[in-house]
XYZ file of C-alpha atoms in Angstrom:
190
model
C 2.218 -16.900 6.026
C 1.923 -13.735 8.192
C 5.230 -13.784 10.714
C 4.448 -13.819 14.262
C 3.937 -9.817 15.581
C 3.407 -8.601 12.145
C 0.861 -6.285 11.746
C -1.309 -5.440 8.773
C -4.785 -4.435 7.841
C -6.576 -4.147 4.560
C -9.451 -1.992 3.375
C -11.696 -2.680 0.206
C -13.882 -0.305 -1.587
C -16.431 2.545 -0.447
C -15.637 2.947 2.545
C -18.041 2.967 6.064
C -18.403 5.975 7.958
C -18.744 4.324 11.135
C -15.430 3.783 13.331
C -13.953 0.265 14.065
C -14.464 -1.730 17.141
C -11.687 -1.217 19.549
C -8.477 -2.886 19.621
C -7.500 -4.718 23.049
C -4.116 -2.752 23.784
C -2.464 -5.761 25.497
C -2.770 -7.296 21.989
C -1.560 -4.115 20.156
C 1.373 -3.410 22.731
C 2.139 -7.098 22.358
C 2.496 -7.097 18.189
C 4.149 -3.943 18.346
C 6.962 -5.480 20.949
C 7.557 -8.141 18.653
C 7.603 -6.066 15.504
C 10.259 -4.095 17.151
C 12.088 -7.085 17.412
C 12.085 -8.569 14.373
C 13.079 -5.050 12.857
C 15.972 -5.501 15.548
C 17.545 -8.384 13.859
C 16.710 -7.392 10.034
C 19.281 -6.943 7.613
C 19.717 -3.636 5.505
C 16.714 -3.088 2.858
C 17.196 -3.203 -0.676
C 18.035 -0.110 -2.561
C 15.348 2.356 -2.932
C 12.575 -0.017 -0.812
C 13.596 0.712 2.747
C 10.911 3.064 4.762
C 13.337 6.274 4.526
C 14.591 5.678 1.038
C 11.864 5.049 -0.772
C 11.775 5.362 -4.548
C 8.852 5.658 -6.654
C 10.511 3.970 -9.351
C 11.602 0.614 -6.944
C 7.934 0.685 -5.397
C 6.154 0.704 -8.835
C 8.624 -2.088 -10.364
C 7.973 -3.905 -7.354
C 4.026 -3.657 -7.158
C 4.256 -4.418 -11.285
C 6.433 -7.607 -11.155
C 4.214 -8.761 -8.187
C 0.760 -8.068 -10.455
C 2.824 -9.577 -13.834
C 3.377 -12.812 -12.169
C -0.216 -13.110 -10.605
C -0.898 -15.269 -7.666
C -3.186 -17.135 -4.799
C -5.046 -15.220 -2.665
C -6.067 -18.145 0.170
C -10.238 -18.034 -0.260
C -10.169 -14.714 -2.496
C -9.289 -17.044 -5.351
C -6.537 -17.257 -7.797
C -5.368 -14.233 -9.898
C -3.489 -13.824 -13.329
C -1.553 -11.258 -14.749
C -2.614 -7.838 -14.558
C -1.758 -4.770 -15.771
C 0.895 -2.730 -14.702
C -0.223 0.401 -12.296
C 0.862 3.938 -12.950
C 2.584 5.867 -9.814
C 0.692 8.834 -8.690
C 1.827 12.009 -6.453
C -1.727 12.550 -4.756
C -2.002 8.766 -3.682
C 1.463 9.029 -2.445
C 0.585 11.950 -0.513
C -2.106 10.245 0.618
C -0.059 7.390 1.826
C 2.397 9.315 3.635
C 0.089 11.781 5.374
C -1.361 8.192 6.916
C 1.873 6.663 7.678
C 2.728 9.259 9.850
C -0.970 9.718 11.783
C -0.778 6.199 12.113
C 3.076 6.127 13.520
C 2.611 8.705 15.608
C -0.643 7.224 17.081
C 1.536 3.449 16.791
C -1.584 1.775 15.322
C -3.498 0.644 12.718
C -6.181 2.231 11.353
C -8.030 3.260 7.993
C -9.505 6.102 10.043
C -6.892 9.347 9.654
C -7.226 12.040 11.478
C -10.558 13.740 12.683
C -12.004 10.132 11.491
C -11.617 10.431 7.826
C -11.634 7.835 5.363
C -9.606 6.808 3.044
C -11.952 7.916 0.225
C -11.865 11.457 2.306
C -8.248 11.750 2.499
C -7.754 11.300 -0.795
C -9.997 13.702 -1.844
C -8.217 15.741 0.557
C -5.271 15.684 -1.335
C -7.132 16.306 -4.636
C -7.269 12.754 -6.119
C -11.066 12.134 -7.774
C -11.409 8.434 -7.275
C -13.736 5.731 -8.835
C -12.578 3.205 -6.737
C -10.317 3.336 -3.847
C -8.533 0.360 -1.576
C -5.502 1.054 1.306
C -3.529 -1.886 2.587
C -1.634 -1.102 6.012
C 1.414 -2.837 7.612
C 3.645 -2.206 10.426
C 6.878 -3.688 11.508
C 8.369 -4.935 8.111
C 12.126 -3.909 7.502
C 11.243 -3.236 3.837
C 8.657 -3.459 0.904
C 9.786 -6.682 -0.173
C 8.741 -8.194 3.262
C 5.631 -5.595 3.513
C 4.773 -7.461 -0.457
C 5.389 -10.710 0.934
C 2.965 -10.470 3.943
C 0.302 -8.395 2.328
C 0.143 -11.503 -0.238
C -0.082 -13.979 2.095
C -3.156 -12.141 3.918
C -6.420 -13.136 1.202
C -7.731 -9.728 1.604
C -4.364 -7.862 1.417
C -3.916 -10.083 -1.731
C -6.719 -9.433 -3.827
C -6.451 -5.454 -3.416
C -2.770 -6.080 -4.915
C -4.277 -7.739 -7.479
C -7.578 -5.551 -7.941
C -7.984 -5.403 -11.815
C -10.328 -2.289 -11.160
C -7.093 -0.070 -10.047
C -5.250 1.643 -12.311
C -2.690 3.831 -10.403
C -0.441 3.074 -6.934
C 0.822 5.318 -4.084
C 2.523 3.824 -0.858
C 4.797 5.918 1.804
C 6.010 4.268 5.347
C 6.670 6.196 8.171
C 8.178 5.547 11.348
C 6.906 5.580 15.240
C 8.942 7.488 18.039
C 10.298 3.967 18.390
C 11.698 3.266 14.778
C 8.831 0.897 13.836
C 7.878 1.541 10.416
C 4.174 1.776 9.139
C 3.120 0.934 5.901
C 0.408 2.909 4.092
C -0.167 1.437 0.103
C -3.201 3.349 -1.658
C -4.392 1.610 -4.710
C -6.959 3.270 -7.156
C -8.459 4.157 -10.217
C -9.498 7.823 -11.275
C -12.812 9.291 -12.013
């Protein structure tokens, strides 16, 4: 289950070149005060998966036990083991452009700047995709609690445990008020 103020947002496949509906900022200021919080009270991440130390190495074993073990989705179904993902510098770079456009705009969004998507920015940083899927959090202390809400959300879920990616890149960023933003970019090359 999602904790109260968390924030997260999930993006599947091609991608629409229309922009979202707006968000209702009472509701975003609102989530974002209690994200704040919650990061308040949190205890020091674990080595290597807190948003400034993160280590490739960490994320990947993380995202890999996660995708060994398999798991429920809510109504996306449940989903076995699946093979392991590959790190990869563009996706990362991907990520972490995001993280920051989204922390410095403090909200969530799988349109970057100038309205590109996530297919877009990627290409951008010179990754060919096949298939392309971005899961986005904000307020979580660490990955481990980013993981743990992402699979709790059915759509967040199955893109952790898309079968059709082969390669992982995730960054986090923080806002001018220390909340950290998740970016995770999931793929598989052309």
């Amino acid at each position: 289950m999602t904790q109260p103020g968390a924030l997260v947002g999930a993006q599947n496949g091609p991608v629409q070149a229309h922009p979202p509906p707006p968000r209702h900022p009472a509701a975003r200021a609102a989530g974002l005060a209690l994200g704040v919080l919650a990061l308040a009270a949190a205890a020091p991440a674990p080595a290597g998966t807190g948003c400034e130390q993160l280590q490739p190495e960490a994320v990947i074993e993380r995202l890999n036990a996660l995708r060994e073990a398999g798991g429920v989705c809510g109504e996306r179904g449940a989903f076995g083991p699946r093979l392991a993902l590959r790190w990869h510098e563009r996706l990362q770079h991907t990520a972490q452009d995001h993280a920051r456009w989204i922390a410095q705009r403090r909200a969530l969004d799988h349109y970057g700047e100038n309205g590109r998507t996530l297919g877009q920015r990627a290409q951008l940083a010179g990754y060919a995709w096949k298939r392309i899927t971005e899961n986005l959090a904000a307020g979580q202390r660490d990955l481990d609690t980013a993981l743990r809400e992402w699979s709790a959300s059915p759509g967040h879920c199955a893109n952790l445990f898309d079968d059709r990616v082969s390669e992982a890149g995730l960054a986090c960023a923080r806002d001018a008020r220390g909340l950290p933003y998740w970016v995770l970019v999931l793929a598989l090359p052309r």
